[in-house]
GROMACS .gro file of C-alpha atoms in nm:
model
  418
    1GLN     CA    1   5.417 -24.253  -2.063
    2TRP     CA    2   5.569 -23.912  -1.991
    3ASP     CA    3   5.467 -23.707  -1.689
    4PRO     CA    4   5.462 -23.338  -1.795
    5MET     CA    5   5.599 -23.241  -1.450
    6ILE     CA    6   5.929 -23.423  -1.521
    7THR     CA    7   6.197 -23.167  -1.607
    8THR     CA    8   6.500 -23.388  -1.685
    9LEU     CA    9   6.596 -23.592  -1.990
   10PRO     CA   10   6.525 -23.969  -1.982
   11GLY     CA   11   6.877 -24.094  -1.901
   12LEU     CA   12   6.771 -24.275  -1.583
   13TYR     CA   13   6.474 -24.437  -1.755
   14LEU     CA   14   6.680 -24.554  -2.052
   15VAL     CA   15   6.937 -24.714  -1.819
   16SER     CA   16   6.654 -24.874  -1.620
   17VAL     CA   17   6.508 -25.031  -1.936
   18GLY     CA   18   6.860 -25.143  -2.036
   19VAL     CA   19   6.900 -25.327  -1.703
   20ALA     CA   20   6.543 -25.446  -1.636
   21ARG     CA   21   6.459 -25.582  -1.983
   22PRO     CA   22   6.753 -25.828  -2.005
   23LEU     CA   23   6.692 -25.940  -1.644
   24ALA     CA   24   6.322 -25.994  -1.717
   25TRP     CA   25   6.409 -26.200  -2.026
   26LEU     CA   26   6.678 -26.398  -1.838
   27PHE     CA   27   6.464 -26.486  -1.533
   28GLY     CA   28   6.124 -26.489  -1.701
   29TRP     CA   29   5.992 -26.198  -1.492
   30THR     CA   30   5.665 -26.028  -1.575
   31GLY     CA   31   5.646 -25.654  -1.638
   32SER     CA   32   5.508 -25.590  -1.287
   33ILE     CA   33   5.825 -25.740  -1.135
   34ALA     CA   34   6.079 -25.596  -1.382
   35CYS     CA   35   5.930 -25.248  -1.343
   36SER     CA   36   5.848 -25.269  -0.972
   37THR     CA   37   5.949 -25.000  -0.724
   38GLY     CA   38   6.211 -25.230  -0.570
   39MET     CA   39   6.366 -25.313  -0.907
   40LEU     CA   40   6.382 -24.948  -1.011
   41ARG     CA   41   6.544 -24.850  -0.681
   42PHE     CA   42   6.792 -25.133  -0.732
   43ILE     CA   43   6.925 -24.938  -1.035
   44ASN     CA   44   7.039 -24.661  -0.801
   45LEU     CA   45   7.201 -24.912  -0.568
   46LEU     CA   46   7.412 -25.023  -0.865
   47PHE     CA   47   7.506 -24.662  -0.931
   48SER     CA   48   7.599 -24.614  -0.564
   49VAL     CA   49   7.843 -24.909  -0.580
   50GLY     CA   50   7.991 -24.754  -0.893
   51ASN     CA   51   8.018 -24.416  -0.720
   52PHE     CA   52   8.209 -24.572  -0.430
   53TYR     CA   53   8.464 -24.724  -0.667
   54LEU     CA   54   8.493 -24.404  -0.874
   55LEU     CA   55   8.552 -24.195  -0.561
   56TYR     CA   56   8.831 -24.431  -0.458
   57LEU     CA   57   8.993 -24.417  -0.804
   58LEU     CA   58   8.967 -24.037  -0.806
   59PHE     CA   59   9.134 -24.013  -0.464
   60CYS     CA   60   9.411 -24.243  -0.592
   61ARG     CA   61   9.458 -24.029  -0.902
   62LEU     CA   62   9.441 -23.690  -0.731
   63HIS     CA   63   9.638 -23.794  -0.421
   64PRO     CA   64   9.906 -24.049  -0.519
   65LYS     CA   65  10.066 -24.266  -0.252
   66SER     CA   66  10.298 -24.076  -0.025
   67LYS     CA   67  10.406 -24.062   0.338
   68ALA     CA   68  10.133 -23.804   0.400
   69VAL     CA   69   9.851 -24.009   0.243
   70SER     CA   70   9.807 -24.374   0.337
   71GLY     CA   71   9.586 -24.629   0.167
   72PHE     CA   72   9.367 -24.639   0.478
   73GLN     CA   73   9.308 -24.264   0.459
   74ARG     CA   74   9.198 -24.290   0.096
   75ILE     CA   75   8.954 -24.572   0.181
   76LEU     CA   76   8.823 -24.376   0.481
   77SER     CA   77   8.770 -24.063   0.269
   78THR     CA   78   8.601 -24.273   0.000
   79LEU     CA   79   8.364 -24.424   0.256
   80THR     CA   80   8.291 -24.078   0.398
   81LEU     CA   81   8.205 -23.924   0.061
   82ALA     CA   82   8.000 -24.231  -0.036
   83LEU     CA   83   7.794 -24.157   0.279
   84PHE     CA   84   7.761 -23.786   0.195
   85PRO     CA   85   7.405 -23.732   0.327
   86THR     CA   86   7.246 -23.546   0.036
   87LEU     CA   87   7.364 -23.811  -0.209
   88TYR     CA   88   7.338 -24.119   0.015
   89PHE     CA   89   6.970 -24.064   0.093
   90PHE     CA   90   6.869 -24.074  -0.275
   91THR     CA   91   7.061 -24.397  -0.329
   92PHE     CA   92   6.753 -24.576  -0.195
   93LEU     CA   93   6.493 -24.390  -0.400
   94TYR     CA   94   6.431 -24.360  -0.772
   95TYR     CA   95   6.595 -24.022  -0.829
   96THR     CA   96   6.844 -23.905  -1.091
   97ASP     CA   97   7.117 -23.806  -0.843
   98PRO     CA   98   7.319 -24.132  -0.808
   99GLY     CA   99   7.331 -24.183  -1.188
  100SER     CA  100   7.407 -23.816  -1.250
  101VAL     CA  101   7.698 -23.832  -1.003
  102PHE     CA  102   7.819 -24.165  -1.147
  103PHE     CA  103   7.856 -24.042  -1.505
  104THR     CA  104   7.999 -23.704  -1.401
  105LEU     CA  105   8.264 -23.861  -1.173
  106PHE     CA  106   8.343 -24.122  -1.441
  107SER     CA  107   8.384 -23.842  -1.696
  108TYR     CA  108   8.617 -23.652  -1.458
  109LEU     CA  109   8.825 -23.966  -1.396
  110MET     CA  110   8.868 -24.031  -1.769
  111CYS     CA  111   8.964 -23.667  -1.817
  112LEU     CA  112   9.235 -23.699  -1.551
  113TYR     CA  113   9.371 -24.006  -1.731
  114GLY     CA  114   9.372 -23.819  -2.066
  115ASN     CA  115   9.093 -24.027  -2.228
  116HIS     CA  116   8.906 -23.720  -2.351
  117LYS     CA  117   8.680 -23.887  -2.607
  118THR     CA  118   8.555 -24.130  -2.343
  119SER     CA  119   8.524 -23.845  -2.094
  120ALA     CA  120   8.312 -23.639  -2.334
  121LEU     CA  121   8.087 -23.939  -2.408
  122LEU     CA  122   8.036 -24.000  -2.036
  123GLY     CA  123   7.970 -23.628  -1.993
  124PHE     CA  124   7.692 -23.659  -2.253
  125CYS     CA  125   7.546 -23.949  -2.050
  126GLY     CA  126   7.555 -23.724  -1.741
  127PHE     CA  127   7.374 -23.453  -1.940
  128MET     CA  128   7.103 -23.710  -2.023
  129PHE     CA  129   7.044 -23.748  -1.647
  130ARG     CA  130   7.042 -23.376  -1.569
  131GLN     CA  131   7.088 -23.093  -1.816
  132THR     CA  132   7.299 -22.879  -1.580
  133ASN     CA  133   7.569 -23.150  -1.590
  134ILE     CA  134   7.686 -22.987  -1.912
  135VAL     CA  135   7.871 -22.751  -1.677
  136TRP     CA  136   8.087 -23.043  -1.556
  137THR     CA  137   8.165 -23.138  -1.916
  138VAL     CA  138   8.291 -22.781  -1.953
  139PHE     CA  139   8.482 -22.832  -1.626
  140CYS     CA  140   8.660 -23.137  -1.776
  141ALA     CA  141   8.748 -22.932  -2.084
  142GLY     CA  142   8.862 -22.657  -1.848
  143ASN     CA  143   9.099 -22.902  -1.679
  144VAL     CA  144   9.270 -22.959  -2.015
  145VAL     CA  145   9.282 -22.585  -2.088
  146ALA     CA  146   9.408 -22.507  -1.735
  147GLU     CA  147   9.691 -22.760  -1.775
  148LYS     CA  148   9.797 -22.600  -2.105
  149LEU     CA  149   9.774 -22.248  -1.962
  150ASN     CA  150   9.978 -22.351  -1.661
  151GLU     CA  151  10.256 -22.477  -1.889
  152VAL     CA  152  10.260 -22.151  -2.088
  153TRP     CA  153  10.245 -21.945  -1.767
  154LYS     CA  154  10.544 -22.125  -1.618
  155THR     CA  155  10.738 -22.078  -1.942
  156GLU     CA  156  10.659 -21.705  -1.939
  157LEU     CA  157  10.775 -21.670  -1.578
  158LEU     CA  158  11.096 -21.860  -1.643
  159LYS     CA  159  11.178 -21.610  -1.917
  160LYS     CA  160  11.166 -21.330  -1.661
  161LYS     CA  161  11.460 -21.366  -1.426
  162ASP     CA  162  11.321 -21.119  -1.177
  163GLU     CA  163  11.008 -21.331  -1.117
  164LYS     CA  164  10.962 -21.678  -0.976
  165ILE     CA  165  10.697 -21.943  -1.037
  166SER     CA  166  10.615 -21.945  -0.668
  167SER     CA  167  10.518 -21.579  -0.684
  168ILE     CA  168  10.146 -21.660  -0.714
  169LYS     CA  169  10.029 -21.628  -0.356
  170GLY     CA  170   9.667 -21.539  -0.416
  171SER     CA  171   9.701 -21.163  -0.370
  172PHE     CA  172   9.483 -20.922  -0.568
  173SER     CA  173   9.779 -20.804  -0.780
  174ASP     CA  174   9.859 -21.169  -0.866
  175LEU     CA  175   9.501 -21.221  -0.979
  176ILE     CA  176   9.516 -20.913  -1.204
  177ARG     CA  177   9.842 -21.039  -1.350
  178VAL     CA  178   9.691 -21.382  -1.420
  179LEU     CA  179   9.377 -21.235  -1.578
  180ARG     CA  180   9.587 -21.007  -1.800
  181PHE     CA  181   9.791 -21.307  -1.915
  182LEU     CA  182   9.469 -21.503  -1.975
  183ILE     CA  183   9.315 -21.230  -2.192
  184GLU     CA  184   9.636 -21.186  -2.393
  185TYR     CA  185   9.657 -21.561  -2.452
  186LEU     CA  186   9.292 -21.610  -2.549
  187ILE     CA  187   9.267 -21.319  -2.795
  188SER     CA  188   9.517 -21.499  -3.017
  189ALA     CA  189   9.334 -21.700  -3.285
  190GLN     CA  190   9.629 -21.942  -3.306
  191ASN     CA  191   9.607 -22.017  -2.933
  192LEU     CA  192   9.230 -22.065  -2.953
  193ILE     CA  193   9.272 -22.316  -3.237
  194LYS     CA  194   9.525 -22.509  -3.025
  195LEU     CA  195   9.285 -22.520  -2.730
  196ILE     CA  196   8.993 -22.633  -2.950
  197ALA     CA  197   9.214 -22.907  -3.097
  198LEU     CA  198   9.290 -23.026  -2.741
  199THR     CA  199   8.927 -23.017  -2.625
  200TRP     CA  200   8.726 -23.094  -2.942
  201PRO     CA  201   8.534 -23.393  -2.792
  202TYR     CA  202   8.401 -23.165  -2.516
  203VAL     CA  203   8.333 -22.885  -2.765
  204LEU     CA  204   8.122 -23.129  -2.967
  205VAL     CA  205   7.909 -23.217  -2.662
  206VAL     CA  206   7.863 -22.846  -2.581
  207VAL     CA  207   7.753 -22.782  -2.943
  208VAL     CA  208   7.497 -23.066  -2.907
  209PHE     CA  209   7.379 -22.902  -2.583
  210PHE     CA  210   7.324 -22.564  -2.750
  211ALA     CA  211   7.142 -22.736  -3.038
  212PHE     CA  212   6.914 -22.903  -2.781
  213VAL     CA  213   6.847 -22.568  -2.606
  214PHE     CA  214   6.765 -22.404  -2.942
  215ILE     CA  215   6.531 -22.684  -3.056
  216ASN     CA  216   6.372 -22.727  -2.711
  217GLY     CA  217   6.335 -22.354  -2.658
  218GLY     CA  218   6.512 -22.372  -2.322
  219ILE     CA  219   6.715 -22.600  -2.097
  220VAL     CA  220   6.415 -22.745  -1.910
  221VAL     CA  221   6.185 -23.013  -2.051
  222GLY     CA  222   5.836 -23.055  -1.908
  223ASP     CA  223   5.728 -22.809  -1.637
  224ARG     CA  224   5.917 -22.487  -1.714
  225SER     CA  225   5.702 -22.254  -1.505
  226SER     CA  226   5.866 -22.376  -1.182
  227HIS     CA  227   6.221 -22.384  -1.316
  228GLU     CA  228   6.298 -22.041  -1.454
  229ALA     CA  229   6.661 -21.929  -1.474
  230CYS     CA  230   6.760 -21.607  -1.297
  231LEU     CA  231   7.064 -21.437  -1.147
  232HIS     CA  232   7.031 -21.571  -0.794
  233PHE     CA  233   7.372 -21.465  -0.657
  234PRO     CA  234   7.296 -21.563  -0.294
  235GLN     CA  235   7.296 -21.927  -0.412
  236LEU     CA  236   7.676 -21.902  -0.391
  237PHE     CA  237   7.644 -21.795  -0.028
  238TYR     CA  238   7.406 -22.084   0.045
  239PHE     CA  239   7.649 -22.328  -0.115
  240LEU     CA  240   7.939 -22.193   0.090
  241SER     CA  241   7.732 -22.225   0.410
  242PHE     CA  242   7.630 -22.578   0.310
  243THR     CA  243   7.998 -22.664   0.253
  244LEU     CA  244   8.101 -22.502   0.581
  245PHE     CA  245   7.853 -22.726   0.766
  246PHE     CA  246   7.938 -23.056   0.596
  247SER     CA  247   8.310 -22.987   0.581
  248PHE     CA  248   8.345 -22.811   0.916
  249PRO     CA  249   8.640 -23.027   1.036
  250HIS     CA  250   8.840 -22.888   0.740
  251LEU     CA  251   8.700 -22.534   0.717
  252LEU     CA  252   8.598 -22.433   1.068
  253THR     CA  253   8.912 -22.474   1.279
  254PRO     CA  254   9.064 -22.235   1.537
  255THR     CA  255   9.371 -22.198   1.314
  256LYS     CA  256   9.158 -22.095   1.015
  257VAL     CA  257   8.949 -21.852   1.218
  258LYS     CA  258   9.266 -21.690   1.355
  259LYS     CA  259   9.421 -21.672   1.008
  260PHE     CA  260   9.103 -21.520   0.862
  261LEU     CA  261   9.096 -21.249   1.131
  262GLN     CA  262   9.464 -21.172   1.067
  263THR     CA  263   9.395 -21.142   0.694
  264PHE     CA  264   9.095 -20.918   0.766
  265ARG     CA  265   9.309 -20.688   0.983
  266LYS     CA  266   9.576 -20.678   0.711
  267TYR     CA  267   9.333 -20.588   0.430
  268PRO     CA  268   9.033 -20.418   0.598
  269LEU     CA  269   8.932 -20.208   0.295
  270ARG     CA  270   8.928 -20.511   0.066
  271TYR     CA  271   8.705 -20.710   0.300
  272CYS     CA  272   8.476 -20.413   0.364
  273LEU     CA  273   8.431 -20.379  -0.012
  274ILE     CA  274   8.349 -20.752  -0.040
  275ALA     CA  275   8.097 -20.711   0.244
  276VAL     CA  276   7.928 -20.416   0.072
  277ILE     CA  277   7.907 -20.606  -0.259
  278SER     CA  278   7.764 -20.911  -0.076
  279LEU     CA  279   7.500 -20.696   0.095
  280PHE     CA  280   7.401 -20.544  -0.238
  281LEU     CA  281   7.373 -20.887  -0.406
  282ILE     CA  282   7.156 -21.015  -0.121
  283TRP     CA  283   6.938 -20.703  -0.135
  284LYS     CA  284   6.881 -20.703  -0.510
  285PHE     CA  285   6.911 -21.069  -0.611
  286THR     CA  286   6.744 -21.279  -0.339
  287TYR     CA  287   6.463 -21.488  -0.485
  288VAL     CA  288   6.224 -21.707  -0.289
  289HIS     CA  289   6.078 -21.995  -0.491
  290LYS     CA  290   5.715 -22.094  -0.425
  291TYR     CA  291   5.828 -22.454  -0.351
  292LEU     CA  292   6.061 -22.327  -0.078
  293LEU     CA  293   5.768 -22.163   0.102
  294ALA     CA  294   5.507 -22.435   0.041
  295ASP     CA  295   5.674 -22.779   0.050
  296ASN     CA  296   5.727 -22.872   0.417
  297ARG     CA  297   5.878 -23.214   0.336
  298HIS     CA  298   6.232 -23.078   0.291
  299TYR     CA  299   6.517 -22.942   0.504
  300THR     CA  300   6.528 -22.622   0.299
  301PHE     CA  301   6.171 -22.532   0.404
  302TYR     CA  302   6.269 -22.538   0.772
  303VAL     CA  303   6.607 -22.371   0.720
  304TRP     CA  304   6.434 -22.085   0.541
  305ARG     CA  305   6.151 -22.055   0.795
  306LYS     CA  306   6.361 -22.096   1.110
  307VAL     CA  307   6.658 -21.886   0.999
  308PHE     CA  308   6.589 -21.649   0.710
  309GLN     CA  309   6.226 -21.566   0.791
  310ARG     CA  310   6.290 -21.486   1.156
  311HIS     CA  311   6.366 -21.126   1.065
  312GLU     CA  312   6.425 -20.925   0.749
  313LEU     CA  313   6.780 -20.841   0.864
  314VAL     CA  314   6.892 -21.203   0.921
  315LYS     CA  315   6.997 -21.256   0.558
  316TYR     CA  316   7.225 -20.949   0.585
  317MET     CA  317   7.363 -21.043   0.928
  318LEU     CA  318   7.492 -21.371   0.785
  319VAL     CA  319   7.737 -21.191   0.552
  320PRO     CA  320   8.036 -21.235   0.792
  321VAL     CA  321   7.963 -21.612   0.797
  322TYR     CA  322   7.953 -21.618   0.416
  323MET     CA  323   8.281 -21.425   0.397
  324PHE     CA  324   8.458 -21.661   0.635
  325ALA     CA  325   8.313 -21.965   0.454
  326GLY     CA  326   8.427 -21.827   0.117
  327TRP     CA  327   8.775 -21.742   0.244
  328SER     CA  328   8.822 -22.080   0.413
  329PHE     CA  329   8.684 -22.260   0.107
  330ALA     CA  330   8.930 -22.081  -0.124
  331ASP     CA  331   9.214 -22.130   0.127
  332ASN     CA  332   9.163 -22.507   0.113
  333LEU     CA  333   9.202 -22.502  -0.265
  334LYS     CA  334   9.519 -22.288  -0.273
  335SER     CA  335   9.735 -22.595  -0.342
  336LYS     CA  336   9.568 -22.629  -0.685
  337PRO     CA  337   9.704 -22.442  -0.990
  338ILE     CA  338   9.557 -22.093  -1.031
  339PHE     CA  339   9.395 -22.173  -1.367
  340TRP     CA  340   9.227 -22.484  -1.224
  341ILE     CA  341   9.084 -22.268  -0.945
  342LEU     CA  342   8.949 -22.017  -1.198
  343VAL     CA  343   8.784 -22.297  -1.400
  344TYR     CA  344   8.628 -22.449  -1.088
  345PHE     CA  345   8.484 -22.119  -0.965
  346VAL     CA  346   8.342 -22.034  -1.309
  347CYS     CA  347   8.168 -22.376  -1.315
  348LEU     CA  348   8.051 -22.335  -0.955
  349PHE     CA  349   7.899 -21.999  -1.051
  350ALA     CA  350   7.734 -22.147  -1.362
  351VAL     CA  351   7.579 -22.443  -1.179
  352THR     CA  352   7.442 -22.253  -0.876
  353VAL     CA  353   7.360 -21.890  -0.960
  354PRO     CA  354   7.099 -21.949  -1.237
  355GLN     CA  355   6.890 -22.170  -1.002
  356LYS     CA  356   6.593 -21.992  -0.847
  357LEU     CA  357   6.507 -22.277  -0.608
  358LEU     CA  358   6.723 -22.338  -0.302
  359GLU     CA  359   6.771 -22.715  -0.328
  360PHE     CA  360   7.058 -22.896  -0.153
  361ARG     CA  361   7.073 -23.165  -0.423
  362TYR     CA  362   7.207 -22.901  -0.666
  363PHE     CA  363   7.514 -22.872  -0.439
  364ILE     CA  364   7.613 -23.242  -0.452
  365LEU     CA  365   7.851 -23.233  -0.751
  366PRO     CA  366   8.029 -22.902  -0.678
  367TYR     CA  367   8.078 -23.023  -0.320
  368LEU     CA  368   8.220 -23.361  -0.426
  369ILE     CA  369   8.460 -23.200  -0.677
  370TYR     CA  370   8.579 -22.959  -0.406
  371ARG     CA  371   8.618 -23.234  -0.145
  372LEU     CA  372   8.813 -23.457  -0.384
  373ASN     CA  373   9.063 -23.182  -0.460
  374ILE     CA  374   9.148 -23.041  -0.117
  375PRO     CA  375   9.464 -23.170   0.058
  376PHE     CA  376   9.414 -23.479   0.273
  377PRO     CA  377   9.320 -23.376   0.628
  378SER     CA  378   9.440 -23.548   0.944
  379LEU     CA  379   9.286 -23.881   1.047
  380TYR     CA  380   9.107 -23.710   1.336
  381LYS     CA  381   8.933 -23.464   1.101
  382GLN     CA  382   8.835 -23.743   0.862
  383LEU     CA  383   8.678 -23.944   1.146
  384LEU     CA  384   8.494 -23.634   1.269
  385GLU     CA  385   8.357 -23.578   0.919
  386LEU     CA  386   8.245 -23.944   0.895
  387VAL     CA  387   8.067 -23.925   1.233
  388LEU     CA  388   7.883 -23.610   1.120
  389TYR     CA  389   7.765 -23.779   0.798
  390ILE     CA  390   7.648 -24.092   0.983
  391PHE     CA  391   7.459 -23.881   1.238
  392VAL     CA  392   7.281 -23.675   0.969
  393ASN     CA  393   7.196 -23.991   0.771
  394VAL     CA  394   7.052 -24.170   1.074
  395ALA     CA  395   6.843 -23.864   1.168
  396THR     CA  396   6.712 -23.820   0.812
  397PHE     CA  397   6.622 -24.187   0.766
  398TYR     CA  398   6.451 -24.193   1.107
  399LEU     CA  399   6.236 -23.893   1.016
  400PHE     CA  400   6.161 -24.032   0.670
  401LEU     CA  401   6.052 -24.372   0.801
  402ASN     CA  402   5.879 -24.283   1.127
  403LYS     CA  403   5.753 -23.923   1.116
  404THR     CA  404   5.492 -23.934   0.841
  405PHE     CA  405   5.221 -23.670   0.811
  406GLN     CA  406   4.934 -23.567   0.583
  407TRP     CA  407   4.855 -23.249   0.395
  408PRO     CA  408   4.502 -23.108   0.448
  409ASN     CA  409   4.419 -23.130   0.075
  410SER     CA  410   4.566 -23.478   0.014
  411GLU     CA  411   4.504 -23.830   0.144
  412GLU     CA  412   4.856 -23.946   0.051
  413GLU     CA  413   5.111 -24.002   0.327
  414GLN     CA  414   5.390 -23.742   0.321
  415ARG     CA  415   5.747 -23.806   0.437
  416PHE     CA  416   6.025 -23.572   0.546
  417MET     CA  417   6.331 -23.595   0.321
  418TRP     CA  418   6.617 -23.394   0.170
   0.00000   0.00000   0.00000
């Protein structure tokens, strides 16, 4: 049976059948046991174990052993991300998030090891859990492209004796130079053919995605009225605020605040221009979904009511917070190659901005990818991050289990959750 309110493809249900049917046959279970709530939630527990292992392998791959990074730190960071509140909560319910994260992280890991056919196949599995995961298949392809572009870029710089590879420092002129190089490289048909040859497994999955969108008449299956795409630019600001909160030991430090203020004083016109653009985007492109205003079971309902609805000017007054969060976020990624950063931000834009509904679950994957790729923080910061996650998890589970309530028009018991 298919509930018309379901908006995702049946990846989770297919995996559930693939696990429950053999177990039912092996142990002689009846359908009521094999398809019970407990058994279905057990599927996500399996995914959560897989996610823990994948996070550890990704930390090992992205941060090889060195004096600066110990094995204990990698295990601690793995444990912390495995307890990431927005993901951890849904480990115990029958939601698509743990499986979606599992296949996306697995795809990313295979991409990093150069197994691109396997990576693309796993990316397709992730797409079957949630259609927007196609963006992370593009991200994996972008990793391959970024690596190739970085090689060509370094070769070009070595040819010019008056320039050095280390000259990319994130200034505006550097960005213009990089974008000019990118355009010149991509307008060449020969270069495009080379890139397609490197990324053809991912290209194939993207072609399948566009075929699905064409046949389906849109990206959403089921209830489309509540999931309309739009240009919701403030979603980027919400994501940056979300990241600032959950990653505050890394982003919100006295050193970073001081450095941000120094940068602001050095380039006041640039930051004033960014502020004006941000104000305009908030003014013209803020959308409020009906679920955000009506569904009082979720954090977002209270964040919106207690913060954004206090006064019409609040959403504009938060621009300095967004600017600091964005600067600190980008500053933490400066150790990555410039083309990787461009790919990540394009994918971040693609996965957040088209969403009309403010929903913290949409931020899980971009947050995890960011957190995996920043330099390893000190042990003190890692422990602080872990304590924050445990505190939020305990509070959320307490509210979910003990603070039930009823809606006036429904006899069903309602629970507070993410």
